[in-house]
PDB file of C-alpha atoms and ligand atoms in Angstrom:
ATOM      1  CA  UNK A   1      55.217  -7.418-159.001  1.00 82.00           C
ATOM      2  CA  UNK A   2      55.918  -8.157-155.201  1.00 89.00           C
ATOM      3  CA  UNK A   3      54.866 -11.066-153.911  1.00 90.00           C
ATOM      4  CA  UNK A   4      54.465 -13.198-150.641  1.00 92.00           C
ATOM      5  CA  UNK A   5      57.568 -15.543-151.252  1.00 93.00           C
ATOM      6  CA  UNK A   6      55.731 -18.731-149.779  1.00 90.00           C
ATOM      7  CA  UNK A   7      52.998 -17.945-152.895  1.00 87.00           C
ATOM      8  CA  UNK A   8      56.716 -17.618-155.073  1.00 89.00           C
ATOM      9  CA  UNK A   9      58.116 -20.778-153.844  1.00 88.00           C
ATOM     10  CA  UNK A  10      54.357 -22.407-154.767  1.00 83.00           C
ATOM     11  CA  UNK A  11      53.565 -20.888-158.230  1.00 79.00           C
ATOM     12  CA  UNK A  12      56.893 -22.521-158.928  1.00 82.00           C
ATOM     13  CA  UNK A  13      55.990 -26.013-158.380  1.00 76.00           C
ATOM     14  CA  UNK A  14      58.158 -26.458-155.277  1.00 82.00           C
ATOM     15  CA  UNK A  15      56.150 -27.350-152.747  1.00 82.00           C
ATOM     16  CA  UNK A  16      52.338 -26.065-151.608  1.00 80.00           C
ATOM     17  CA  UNK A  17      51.861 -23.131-149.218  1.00 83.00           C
ATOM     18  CA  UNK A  18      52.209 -24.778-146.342  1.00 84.00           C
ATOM     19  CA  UNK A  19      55.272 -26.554-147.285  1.00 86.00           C
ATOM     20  CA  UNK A  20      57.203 -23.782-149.018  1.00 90.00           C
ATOM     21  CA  UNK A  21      56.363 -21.424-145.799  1.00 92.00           C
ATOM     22  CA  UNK A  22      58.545 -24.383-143.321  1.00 92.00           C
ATOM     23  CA  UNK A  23      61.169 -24.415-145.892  1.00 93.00           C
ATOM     24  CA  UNK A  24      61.023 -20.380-145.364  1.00 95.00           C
ATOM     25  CA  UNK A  25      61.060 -20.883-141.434  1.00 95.00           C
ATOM     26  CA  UNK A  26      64.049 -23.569-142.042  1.00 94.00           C
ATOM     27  CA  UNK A  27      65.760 -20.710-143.655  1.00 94.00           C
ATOM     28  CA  UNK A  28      66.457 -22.657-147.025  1.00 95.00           C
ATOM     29  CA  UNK A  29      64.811 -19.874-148.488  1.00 95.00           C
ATOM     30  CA  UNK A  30      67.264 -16.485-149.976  1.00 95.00           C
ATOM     31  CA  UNK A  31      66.109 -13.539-151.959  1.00 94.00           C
ATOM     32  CA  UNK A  32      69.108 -12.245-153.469  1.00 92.00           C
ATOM     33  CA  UNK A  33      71.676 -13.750-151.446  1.00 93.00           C
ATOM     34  CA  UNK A  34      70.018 -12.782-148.210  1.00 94.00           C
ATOM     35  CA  UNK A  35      68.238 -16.001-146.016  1.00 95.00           C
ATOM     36  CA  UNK A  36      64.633 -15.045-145.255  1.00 94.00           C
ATOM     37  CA  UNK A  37      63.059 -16.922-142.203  1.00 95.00           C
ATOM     38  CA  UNK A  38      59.945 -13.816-141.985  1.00 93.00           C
ATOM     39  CA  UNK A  39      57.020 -15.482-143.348  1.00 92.00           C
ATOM     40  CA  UNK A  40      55.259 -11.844-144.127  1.00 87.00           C
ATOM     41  CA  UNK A  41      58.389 -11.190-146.856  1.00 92.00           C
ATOM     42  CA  UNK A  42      57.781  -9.821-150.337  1.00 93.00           C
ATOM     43  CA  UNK A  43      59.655 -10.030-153.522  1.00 93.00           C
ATOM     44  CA  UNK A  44      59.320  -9.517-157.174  1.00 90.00           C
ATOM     45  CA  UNK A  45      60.083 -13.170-158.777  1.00 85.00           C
ATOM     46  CA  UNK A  46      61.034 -10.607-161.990  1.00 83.00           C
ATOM     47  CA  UNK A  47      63.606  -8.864-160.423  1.00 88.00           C
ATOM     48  CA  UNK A  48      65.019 -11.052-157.483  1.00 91.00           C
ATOM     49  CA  UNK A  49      66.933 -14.049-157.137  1.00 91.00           C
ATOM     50  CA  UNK A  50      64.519 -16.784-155.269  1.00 93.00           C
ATOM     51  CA  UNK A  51      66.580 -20.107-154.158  1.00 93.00           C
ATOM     52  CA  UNK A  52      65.414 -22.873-152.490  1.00 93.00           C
ATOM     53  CA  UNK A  53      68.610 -24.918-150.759  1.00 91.00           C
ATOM     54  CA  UNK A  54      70.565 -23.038-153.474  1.00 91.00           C
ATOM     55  CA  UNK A  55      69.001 -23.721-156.421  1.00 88.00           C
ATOM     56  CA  UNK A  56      67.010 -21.010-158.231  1.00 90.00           C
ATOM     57  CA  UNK A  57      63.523 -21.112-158.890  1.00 89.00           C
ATOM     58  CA  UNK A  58      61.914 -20.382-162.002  1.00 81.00           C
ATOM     59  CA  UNK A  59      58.559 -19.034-161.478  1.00 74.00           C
ATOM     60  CA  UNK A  60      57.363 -18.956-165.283  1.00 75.00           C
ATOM     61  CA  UNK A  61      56.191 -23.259-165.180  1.00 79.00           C
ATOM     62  CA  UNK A  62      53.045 -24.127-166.940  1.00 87.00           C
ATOM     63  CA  UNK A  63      50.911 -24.943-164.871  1.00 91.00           C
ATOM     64  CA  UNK A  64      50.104 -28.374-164.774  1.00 94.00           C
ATOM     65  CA  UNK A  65      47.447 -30.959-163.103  1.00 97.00           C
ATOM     66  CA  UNK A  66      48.576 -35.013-163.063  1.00 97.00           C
ATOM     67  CA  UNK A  67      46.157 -37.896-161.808  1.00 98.00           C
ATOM     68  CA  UNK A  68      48.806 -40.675-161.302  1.00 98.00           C
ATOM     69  CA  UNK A  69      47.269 -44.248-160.101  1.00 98.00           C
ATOM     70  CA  UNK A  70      49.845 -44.909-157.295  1.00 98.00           C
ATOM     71  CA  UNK A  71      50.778 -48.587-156.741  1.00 98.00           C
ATOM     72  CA  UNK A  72      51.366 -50.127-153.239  1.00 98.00           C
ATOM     73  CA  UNK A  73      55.128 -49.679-152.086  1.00 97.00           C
ATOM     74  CA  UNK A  74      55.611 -46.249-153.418  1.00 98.00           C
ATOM     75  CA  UNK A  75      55.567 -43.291-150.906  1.00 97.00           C
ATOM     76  CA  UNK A  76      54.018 -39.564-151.767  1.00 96.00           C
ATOM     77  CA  UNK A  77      57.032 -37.754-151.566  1.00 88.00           C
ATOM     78  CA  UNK A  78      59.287 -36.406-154.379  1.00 84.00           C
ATOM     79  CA  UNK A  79      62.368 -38.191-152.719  1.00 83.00           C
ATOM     80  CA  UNK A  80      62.761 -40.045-149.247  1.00 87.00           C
ATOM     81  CA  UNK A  81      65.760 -40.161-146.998  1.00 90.00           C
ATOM     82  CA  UNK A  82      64.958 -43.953-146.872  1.00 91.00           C
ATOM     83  CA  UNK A  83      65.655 -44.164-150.364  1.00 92.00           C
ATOM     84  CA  UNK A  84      62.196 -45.765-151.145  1.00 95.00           C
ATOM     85  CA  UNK A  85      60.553 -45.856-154.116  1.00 96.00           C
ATOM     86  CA  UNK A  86      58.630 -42.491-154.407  1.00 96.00           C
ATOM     87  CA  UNK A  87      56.021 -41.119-156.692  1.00 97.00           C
ATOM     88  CA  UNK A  88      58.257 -38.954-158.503  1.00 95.00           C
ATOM     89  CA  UNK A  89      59.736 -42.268-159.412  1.00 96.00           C
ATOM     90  CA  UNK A  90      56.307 -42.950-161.772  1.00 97.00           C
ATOM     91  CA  UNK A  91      56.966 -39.549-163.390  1.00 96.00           C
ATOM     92  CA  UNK A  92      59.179 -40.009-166.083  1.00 92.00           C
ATOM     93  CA  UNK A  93      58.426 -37.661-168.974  1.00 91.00           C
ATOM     94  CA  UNK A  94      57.060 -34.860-166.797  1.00 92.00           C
ATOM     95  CA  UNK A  95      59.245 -32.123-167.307  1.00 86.00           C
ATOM     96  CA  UNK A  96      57.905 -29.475-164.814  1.00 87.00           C
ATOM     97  CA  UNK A  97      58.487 -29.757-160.954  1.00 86.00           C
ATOM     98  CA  UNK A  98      55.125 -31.044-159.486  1.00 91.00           C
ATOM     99  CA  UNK A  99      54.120 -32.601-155.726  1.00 90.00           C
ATOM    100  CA  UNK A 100      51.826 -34.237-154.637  1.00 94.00           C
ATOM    101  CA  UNK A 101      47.810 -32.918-153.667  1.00 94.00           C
ATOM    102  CA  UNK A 102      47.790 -34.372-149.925  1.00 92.00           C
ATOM    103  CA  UNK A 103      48.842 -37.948-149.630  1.00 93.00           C
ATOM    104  CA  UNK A 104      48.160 -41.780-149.440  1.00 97.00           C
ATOM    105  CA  UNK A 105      50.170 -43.951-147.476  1.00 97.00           C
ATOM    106  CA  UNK A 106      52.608 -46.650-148.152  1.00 97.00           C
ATOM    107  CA  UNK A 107      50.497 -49.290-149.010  1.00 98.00           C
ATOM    108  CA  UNK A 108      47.735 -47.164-150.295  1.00 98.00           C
ATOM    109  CA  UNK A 109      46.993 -47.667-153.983  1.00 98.00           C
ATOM    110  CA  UNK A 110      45.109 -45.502-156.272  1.00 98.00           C
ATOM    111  CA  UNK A 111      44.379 -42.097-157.504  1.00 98.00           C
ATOM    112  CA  UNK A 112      46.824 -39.347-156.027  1.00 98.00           C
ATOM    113  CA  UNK A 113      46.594 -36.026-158.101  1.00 97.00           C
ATOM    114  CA  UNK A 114      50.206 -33.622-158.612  1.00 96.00           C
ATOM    115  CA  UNK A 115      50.432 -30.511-159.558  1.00 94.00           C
ATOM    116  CA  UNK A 116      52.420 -27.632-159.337  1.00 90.00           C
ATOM    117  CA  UNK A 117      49.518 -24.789-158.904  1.00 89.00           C
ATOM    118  CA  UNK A 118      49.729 -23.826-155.532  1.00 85.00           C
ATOM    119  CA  UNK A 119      46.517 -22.350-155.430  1.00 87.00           C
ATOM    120  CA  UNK A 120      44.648 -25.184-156.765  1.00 92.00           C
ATOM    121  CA  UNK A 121      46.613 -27.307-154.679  1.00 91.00           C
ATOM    122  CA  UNK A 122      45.360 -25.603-151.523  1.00 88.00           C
ATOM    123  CA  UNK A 123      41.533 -25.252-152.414  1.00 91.00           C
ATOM    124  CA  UNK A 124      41.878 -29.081-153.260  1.00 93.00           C
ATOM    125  CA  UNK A 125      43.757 -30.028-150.040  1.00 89.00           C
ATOM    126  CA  UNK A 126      41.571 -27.462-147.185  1.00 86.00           C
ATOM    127  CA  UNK A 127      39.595 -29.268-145.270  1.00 81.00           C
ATOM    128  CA  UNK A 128      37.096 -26.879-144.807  1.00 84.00           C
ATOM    129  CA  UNK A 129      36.378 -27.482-148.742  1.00 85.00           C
ATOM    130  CA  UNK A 130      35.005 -31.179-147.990  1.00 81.00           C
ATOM    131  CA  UNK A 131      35.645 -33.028-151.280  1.00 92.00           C
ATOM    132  CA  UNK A 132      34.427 -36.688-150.978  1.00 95.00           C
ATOM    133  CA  UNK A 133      36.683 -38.932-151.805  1.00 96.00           C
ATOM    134  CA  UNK A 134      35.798 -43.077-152.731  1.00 98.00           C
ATOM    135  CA  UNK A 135      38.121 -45.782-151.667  1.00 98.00           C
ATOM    136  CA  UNK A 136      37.505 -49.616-152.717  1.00 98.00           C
ATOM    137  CA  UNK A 137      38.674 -51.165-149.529  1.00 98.00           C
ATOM    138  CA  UNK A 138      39.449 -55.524-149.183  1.00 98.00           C
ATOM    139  CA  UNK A 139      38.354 -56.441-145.281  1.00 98.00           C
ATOM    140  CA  UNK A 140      39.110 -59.621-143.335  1.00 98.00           C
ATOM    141  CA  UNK A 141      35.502 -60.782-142.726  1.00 97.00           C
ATOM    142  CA  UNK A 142      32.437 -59.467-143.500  1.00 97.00           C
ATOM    143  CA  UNK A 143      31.152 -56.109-142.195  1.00 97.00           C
ATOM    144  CA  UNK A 144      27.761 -56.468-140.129  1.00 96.00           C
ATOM    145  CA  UNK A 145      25.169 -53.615-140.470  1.00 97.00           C
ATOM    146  CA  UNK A 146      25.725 -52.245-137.456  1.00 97.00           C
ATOM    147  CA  UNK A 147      29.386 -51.538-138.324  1.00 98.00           C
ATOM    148  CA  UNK A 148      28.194 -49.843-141.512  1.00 98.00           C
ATOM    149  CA  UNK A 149      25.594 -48.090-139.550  1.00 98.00           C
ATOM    150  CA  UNK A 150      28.891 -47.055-136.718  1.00 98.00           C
ATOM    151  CA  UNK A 151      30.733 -45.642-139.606  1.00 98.00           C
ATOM    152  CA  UNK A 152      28.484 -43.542-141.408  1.00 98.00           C
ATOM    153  CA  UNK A 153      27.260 -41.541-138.546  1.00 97.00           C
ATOM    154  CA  UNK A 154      31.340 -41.623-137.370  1.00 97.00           C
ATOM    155  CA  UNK A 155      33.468 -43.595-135.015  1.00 98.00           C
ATOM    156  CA  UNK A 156      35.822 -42.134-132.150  1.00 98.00           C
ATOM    157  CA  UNK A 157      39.363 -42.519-132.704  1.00 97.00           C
ATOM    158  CA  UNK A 158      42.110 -40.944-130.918  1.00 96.00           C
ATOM    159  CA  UNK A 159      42.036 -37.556-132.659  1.00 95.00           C
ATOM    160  CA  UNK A 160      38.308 -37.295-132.538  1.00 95.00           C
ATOM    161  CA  UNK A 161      35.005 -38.334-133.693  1.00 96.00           C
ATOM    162  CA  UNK A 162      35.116 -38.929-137.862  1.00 96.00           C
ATOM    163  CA  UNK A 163      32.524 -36.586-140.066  1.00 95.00           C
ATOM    164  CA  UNK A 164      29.603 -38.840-141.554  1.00 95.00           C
ATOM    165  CA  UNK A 165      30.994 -41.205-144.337  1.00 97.00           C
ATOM    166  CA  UNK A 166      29.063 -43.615-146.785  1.00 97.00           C
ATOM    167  CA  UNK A 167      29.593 -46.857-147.110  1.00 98.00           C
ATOM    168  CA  UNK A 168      28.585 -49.555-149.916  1.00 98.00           C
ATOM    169  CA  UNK A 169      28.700 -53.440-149.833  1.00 97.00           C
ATOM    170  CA  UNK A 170      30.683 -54.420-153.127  1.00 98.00           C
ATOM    171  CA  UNK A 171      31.057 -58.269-152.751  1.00 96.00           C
ATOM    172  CA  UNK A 172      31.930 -60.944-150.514  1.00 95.00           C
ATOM    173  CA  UNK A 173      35.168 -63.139-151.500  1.00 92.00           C
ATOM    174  CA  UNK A 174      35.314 -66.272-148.803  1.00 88.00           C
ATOM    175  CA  UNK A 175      36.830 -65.325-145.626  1.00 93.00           C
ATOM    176  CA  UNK A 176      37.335 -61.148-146.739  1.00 97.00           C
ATOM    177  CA  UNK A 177      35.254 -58.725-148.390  1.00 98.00           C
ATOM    178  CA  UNK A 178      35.217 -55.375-150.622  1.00 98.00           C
ATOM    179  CA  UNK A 179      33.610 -51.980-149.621  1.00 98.00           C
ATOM    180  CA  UNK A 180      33.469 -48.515-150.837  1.00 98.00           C
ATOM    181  CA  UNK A 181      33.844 -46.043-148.259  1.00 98.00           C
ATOM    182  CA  UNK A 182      33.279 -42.090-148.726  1.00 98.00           C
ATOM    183  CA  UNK A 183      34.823 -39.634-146.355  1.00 97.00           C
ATOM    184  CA  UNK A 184      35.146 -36.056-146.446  1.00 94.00           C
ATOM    185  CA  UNK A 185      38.421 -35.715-144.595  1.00 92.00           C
ATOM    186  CA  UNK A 186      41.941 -36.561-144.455  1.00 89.00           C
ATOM    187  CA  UNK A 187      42.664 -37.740-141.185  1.00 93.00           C
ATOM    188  CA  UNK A 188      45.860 -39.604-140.597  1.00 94.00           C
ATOM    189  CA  UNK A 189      45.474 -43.363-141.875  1.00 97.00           C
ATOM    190  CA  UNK A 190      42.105 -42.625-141.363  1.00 97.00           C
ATOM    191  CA  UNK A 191      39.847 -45.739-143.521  1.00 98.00           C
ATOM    192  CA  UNK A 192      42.316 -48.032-142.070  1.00 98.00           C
ATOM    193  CA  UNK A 193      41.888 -46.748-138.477  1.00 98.00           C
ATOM    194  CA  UNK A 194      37.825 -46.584-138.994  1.00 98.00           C
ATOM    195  CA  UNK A 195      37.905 -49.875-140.187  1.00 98.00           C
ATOM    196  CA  UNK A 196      40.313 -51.210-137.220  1.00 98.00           C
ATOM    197  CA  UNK A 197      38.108 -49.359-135.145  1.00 98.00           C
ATOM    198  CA  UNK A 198      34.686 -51.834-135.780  1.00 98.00           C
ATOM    199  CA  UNK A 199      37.292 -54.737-135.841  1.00 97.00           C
ATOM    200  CA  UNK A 200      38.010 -55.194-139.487  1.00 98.00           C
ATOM    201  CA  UNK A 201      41.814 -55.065-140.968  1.00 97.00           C
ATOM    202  CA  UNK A 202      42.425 -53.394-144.240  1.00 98.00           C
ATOM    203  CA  UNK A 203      44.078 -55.983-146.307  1.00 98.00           C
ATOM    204  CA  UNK A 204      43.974 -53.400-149.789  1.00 98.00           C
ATOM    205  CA  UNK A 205      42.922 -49.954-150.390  1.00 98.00           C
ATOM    206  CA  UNK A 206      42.716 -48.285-153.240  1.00 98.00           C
ATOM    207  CA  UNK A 207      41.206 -44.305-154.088  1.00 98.00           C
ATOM    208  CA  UNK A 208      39.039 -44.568-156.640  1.00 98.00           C
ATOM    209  CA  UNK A 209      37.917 -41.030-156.617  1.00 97.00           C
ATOM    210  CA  UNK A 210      37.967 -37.480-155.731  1.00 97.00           C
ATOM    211  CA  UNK A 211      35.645 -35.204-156.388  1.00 95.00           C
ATOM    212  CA  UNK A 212      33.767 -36.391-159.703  1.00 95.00           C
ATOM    213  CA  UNK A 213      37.412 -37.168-160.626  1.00 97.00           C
ATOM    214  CA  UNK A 214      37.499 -40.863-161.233  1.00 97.00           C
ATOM    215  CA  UNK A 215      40.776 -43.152-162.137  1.00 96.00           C
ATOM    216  CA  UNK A 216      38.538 -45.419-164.830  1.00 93.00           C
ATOM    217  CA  UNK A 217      41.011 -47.639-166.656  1.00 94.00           C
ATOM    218  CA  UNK A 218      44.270 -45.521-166.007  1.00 97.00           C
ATOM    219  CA  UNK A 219      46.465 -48.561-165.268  1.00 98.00           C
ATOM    220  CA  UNK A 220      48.519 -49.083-162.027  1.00 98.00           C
ATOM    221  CA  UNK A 221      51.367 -47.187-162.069  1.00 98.00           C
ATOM    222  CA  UNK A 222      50.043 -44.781-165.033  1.00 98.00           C
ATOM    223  CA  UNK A 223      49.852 -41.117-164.551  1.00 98.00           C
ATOM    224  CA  UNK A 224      48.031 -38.662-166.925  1.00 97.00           C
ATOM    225  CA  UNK A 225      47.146 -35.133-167.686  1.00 97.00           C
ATOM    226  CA  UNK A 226      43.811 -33.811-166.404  1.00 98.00           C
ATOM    227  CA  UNK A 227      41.788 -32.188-168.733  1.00 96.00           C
ATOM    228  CA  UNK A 228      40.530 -28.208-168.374  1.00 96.00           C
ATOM    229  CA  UNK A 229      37.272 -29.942-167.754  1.00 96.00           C
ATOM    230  CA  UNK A 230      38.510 -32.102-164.864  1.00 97.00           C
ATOM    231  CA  UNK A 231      40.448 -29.391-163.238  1.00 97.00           C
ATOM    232  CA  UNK A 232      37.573 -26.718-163.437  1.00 96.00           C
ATOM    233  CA  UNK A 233      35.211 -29.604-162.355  1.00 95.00           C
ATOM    234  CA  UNK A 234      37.589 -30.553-159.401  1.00 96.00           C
ATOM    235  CA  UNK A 235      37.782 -26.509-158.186  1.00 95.00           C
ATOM    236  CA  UNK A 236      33.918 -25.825-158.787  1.00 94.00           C
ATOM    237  CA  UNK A 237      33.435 -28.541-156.425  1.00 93.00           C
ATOM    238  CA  UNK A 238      35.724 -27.472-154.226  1.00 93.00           C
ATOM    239  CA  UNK A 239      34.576 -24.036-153.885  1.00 90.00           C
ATOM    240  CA  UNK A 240      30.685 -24.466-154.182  1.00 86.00           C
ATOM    241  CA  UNK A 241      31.474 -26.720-150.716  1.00 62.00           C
ATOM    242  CA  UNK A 242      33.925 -23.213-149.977  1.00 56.00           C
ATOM    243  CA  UNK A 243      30.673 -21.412-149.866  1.00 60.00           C
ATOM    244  CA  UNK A 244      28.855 -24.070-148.603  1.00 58.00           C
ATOM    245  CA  UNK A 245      30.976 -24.165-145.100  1.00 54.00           C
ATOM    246  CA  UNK A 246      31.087 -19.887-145.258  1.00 56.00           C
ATOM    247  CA  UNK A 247      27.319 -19.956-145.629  1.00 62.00           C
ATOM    248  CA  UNK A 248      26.689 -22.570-142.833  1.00 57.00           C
ATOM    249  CA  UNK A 249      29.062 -20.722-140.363  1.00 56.00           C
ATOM    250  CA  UNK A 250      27.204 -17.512-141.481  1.00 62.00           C
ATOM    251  CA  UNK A 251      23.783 -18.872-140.548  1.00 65.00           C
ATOM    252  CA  UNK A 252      24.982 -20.511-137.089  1.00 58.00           C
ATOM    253  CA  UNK A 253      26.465 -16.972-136.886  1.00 62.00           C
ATOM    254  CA  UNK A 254      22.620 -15.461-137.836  1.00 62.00           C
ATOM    255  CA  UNK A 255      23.519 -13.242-140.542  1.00 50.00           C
ATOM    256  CA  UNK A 256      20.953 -13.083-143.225  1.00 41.00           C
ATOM    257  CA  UNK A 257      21.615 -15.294-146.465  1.00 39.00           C
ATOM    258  CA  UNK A 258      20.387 -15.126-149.800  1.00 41.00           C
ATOM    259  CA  UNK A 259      19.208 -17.963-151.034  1.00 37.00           C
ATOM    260  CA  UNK A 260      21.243 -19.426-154.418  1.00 36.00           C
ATOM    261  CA  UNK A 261      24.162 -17.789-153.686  1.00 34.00           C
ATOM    262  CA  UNK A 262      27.347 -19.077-154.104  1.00 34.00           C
ATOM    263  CA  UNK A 263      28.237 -22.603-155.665  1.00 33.00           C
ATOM    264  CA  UNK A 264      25.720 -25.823-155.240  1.00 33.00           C
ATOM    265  CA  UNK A 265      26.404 -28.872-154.085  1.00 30.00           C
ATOM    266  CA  UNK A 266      27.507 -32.339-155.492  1.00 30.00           C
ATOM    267  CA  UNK A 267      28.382 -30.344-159.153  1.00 30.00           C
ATOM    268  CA  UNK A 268      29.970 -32.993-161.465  1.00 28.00           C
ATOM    269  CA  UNK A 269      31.866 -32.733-164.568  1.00 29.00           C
ATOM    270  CA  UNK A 270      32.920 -33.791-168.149  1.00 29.00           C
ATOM    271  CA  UNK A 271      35.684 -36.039-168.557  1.00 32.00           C
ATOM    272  CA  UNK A 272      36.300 -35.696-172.439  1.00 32.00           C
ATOM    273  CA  UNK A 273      39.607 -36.680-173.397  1.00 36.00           C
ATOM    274  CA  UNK A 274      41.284 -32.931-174.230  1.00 39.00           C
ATOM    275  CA  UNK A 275      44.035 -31.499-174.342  1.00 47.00           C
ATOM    276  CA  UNK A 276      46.024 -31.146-171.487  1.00 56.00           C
ATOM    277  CA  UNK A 277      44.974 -28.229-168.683  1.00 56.00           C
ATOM    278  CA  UNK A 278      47.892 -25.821-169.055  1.00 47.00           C
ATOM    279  CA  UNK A 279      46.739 -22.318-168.744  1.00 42.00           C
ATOM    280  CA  UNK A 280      45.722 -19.911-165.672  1.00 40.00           C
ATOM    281  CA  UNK A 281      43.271 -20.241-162.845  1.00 38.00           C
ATOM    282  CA  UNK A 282      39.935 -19.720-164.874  1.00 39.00           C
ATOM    283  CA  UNK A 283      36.695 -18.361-162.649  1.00 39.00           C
ATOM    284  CA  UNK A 284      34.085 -20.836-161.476  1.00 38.00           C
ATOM    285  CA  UNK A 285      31.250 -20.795-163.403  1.00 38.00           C
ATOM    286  CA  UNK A 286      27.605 -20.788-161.854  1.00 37.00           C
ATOM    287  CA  UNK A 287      26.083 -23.929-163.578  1.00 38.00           C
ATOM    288  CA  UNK A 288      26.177 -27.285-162.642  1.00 35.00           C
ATOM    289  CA  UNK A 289      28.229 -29.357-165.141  1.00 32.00           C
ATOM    290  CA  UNK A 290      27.158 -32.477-167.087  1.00 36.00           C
ATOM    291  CA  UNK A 291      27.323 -35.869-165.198  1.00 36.00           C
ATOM    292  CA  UNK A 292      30.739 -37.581-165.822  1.00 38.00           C
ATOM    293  CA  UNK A 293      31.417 -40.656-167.542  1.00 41.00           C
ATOM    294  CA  UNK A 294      34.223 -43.211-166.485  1.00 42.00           C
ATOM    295  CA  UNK A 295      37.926 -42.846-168.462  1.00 48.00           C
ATOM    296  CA  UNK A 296      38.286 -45.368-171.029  1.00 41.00           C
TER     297      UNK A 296
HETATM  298  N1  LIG B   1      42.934 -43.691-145.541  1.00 83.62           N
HETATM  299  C1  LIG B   1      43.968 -44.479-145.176  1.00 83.62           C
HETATM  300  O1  LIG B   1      43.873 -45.200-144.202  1.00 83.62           O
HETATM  301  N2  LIG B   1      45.079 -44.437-145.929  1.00 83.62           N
HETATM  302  C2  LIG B   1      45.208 -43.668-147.038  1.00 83.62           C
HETATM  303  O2  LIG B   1      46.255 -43.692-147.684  1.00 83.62           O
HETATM  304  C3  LIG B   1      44.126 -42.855-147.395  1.00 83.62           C
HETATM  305  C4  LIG B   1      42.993 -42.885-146.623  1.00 83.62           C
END
């Protein structure tokens, strides 16, 4: 069956859309011997010869979802011209090509998800899907009310104004302090720069969350396999906010909604210890999912 080859280069656990479609436009890509740089291109991943910087592709992977709990000093990249440590690095026994879903910086600990389902990669990553994601953040100082106040209804930084986060007091340690922070974007460095922003350096942050999709006890430096559960939790979530944004740009638009339809929000999930999530894309279903419980 023909296929866009960006959607080839994805299923295959290369890189996501986005990605694979550059390394099309850098004309790394061939189809049976020929470069393709047109973005539009079809082929049949049966038939044809797909490379990528001359190796070939193999477009039959299992598909597979990994929650690794990224240590500082390691950076979200499968390699790195610097010759850093990189996540791929932490990887050892995976035997399928996966990258990462979106990205924490450098000193950024915590939960990063890989996987080499394009399409699950995408829904996870849009921004127009919204997932929350929780970060435990160390401060120097204390943060006053009014800075919590400033950064739930959103700061300014230099690319814009940031969406409505949460924010929760943990504990005070002497001079520095702990927070949770929830923000429904990915903008560049973007706790550290909020928290800059009402004068506060980061001294350690760590992603505890995403989605319903907590780390619980998986040690530093410890990846494992999501369960069906997690991954169908993760993509309900994602695509109940999916219809959440269409039905909100609908309304300002003033067409006429149902009410009910599509996904609901804040839909949690099981987290029972199955085995590995392996198979197809599987369709959302309508119900809300039992309340999670932390990994043990
Ligand atoms: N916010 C940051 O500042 N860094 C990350 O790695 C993730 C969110």
């Amino acid at each position: 069956m023909q296929e866009r080859i960006q959607k080839i280069i994805s299923a295959a656990g290369i890189a996501s859309r986005r990605a694979a479609e550059k390394l099309i436009l850098e004309g790394r890509v061939t189809v049976s011997g020929k470069v393709v740089t047109e973005l539009g291109t079809k082929a049949d991943p049966g038939k044809e010869h797909i490379k990528v910087d001359g190796k070939l592709i193999n477009p039959r992977q299992p598909k597979t979802y990994i929650m690794l709990n990224k240590p500082a000093g390691y950076v979200t990249t499968m390699s790195d011209p610097e010759k850093r440590a990189t996540v791929q690095d932490l990887l050892k026994g995976v035997r399928v090509r996966v990258y990462p879903v979106g990205r924490l910086d450098y000193n950024t600990e915590g939960l990063l998800l890989l996987t080499n389902d394009g399409d699950f990669a995408n829904l996870i990553m849009h921004p127009r899907n919204e997932l929350p994601k929780t970060y435990l953040v160390k401060i120097k100082g204390v943060l006053e009310d009014k800075a919590a106040r400033d950064l739930e209804r959103g700061v300014y930084l230099e690319d814009g104004k940031t969406a409505p986060a949460k924010i929760r007091k943990v504990r005070k340690e002497e001079a520095n302090s702990w927070i949770e922070v929830i923000i429904h974007e990915g903008k560049k460095r973007q706790v550290r720069r909020m928290l800059e922003r009402v004068g506060h350096s980061v001294i350690r942050l760590k992603r505890t969350k995403i989605g319903a999709l907590t780390l619980g006890a998986l040690p530093i430096g410890a990846y494992s396999h999501l369960t069906p559960a997690e991954v169908k939790g993760l993509r309900e979530m994602a695509e109940g906010k999916k219809d959440e944004g269409r039905r909100a740009k609908d309304e300002r638009r003033g067409k006429i909604i149902k009410s009910g339809a599509g996904g609901g929000r804040g839909q949690t999930h099981a987290v029972a210890r199955r085995k590995p999530e392996t198979g197809g894309r599987k369709r959302a279903a309508k119900k809300p999912l039992r309340h999670s419980r932390p990994r043990r």
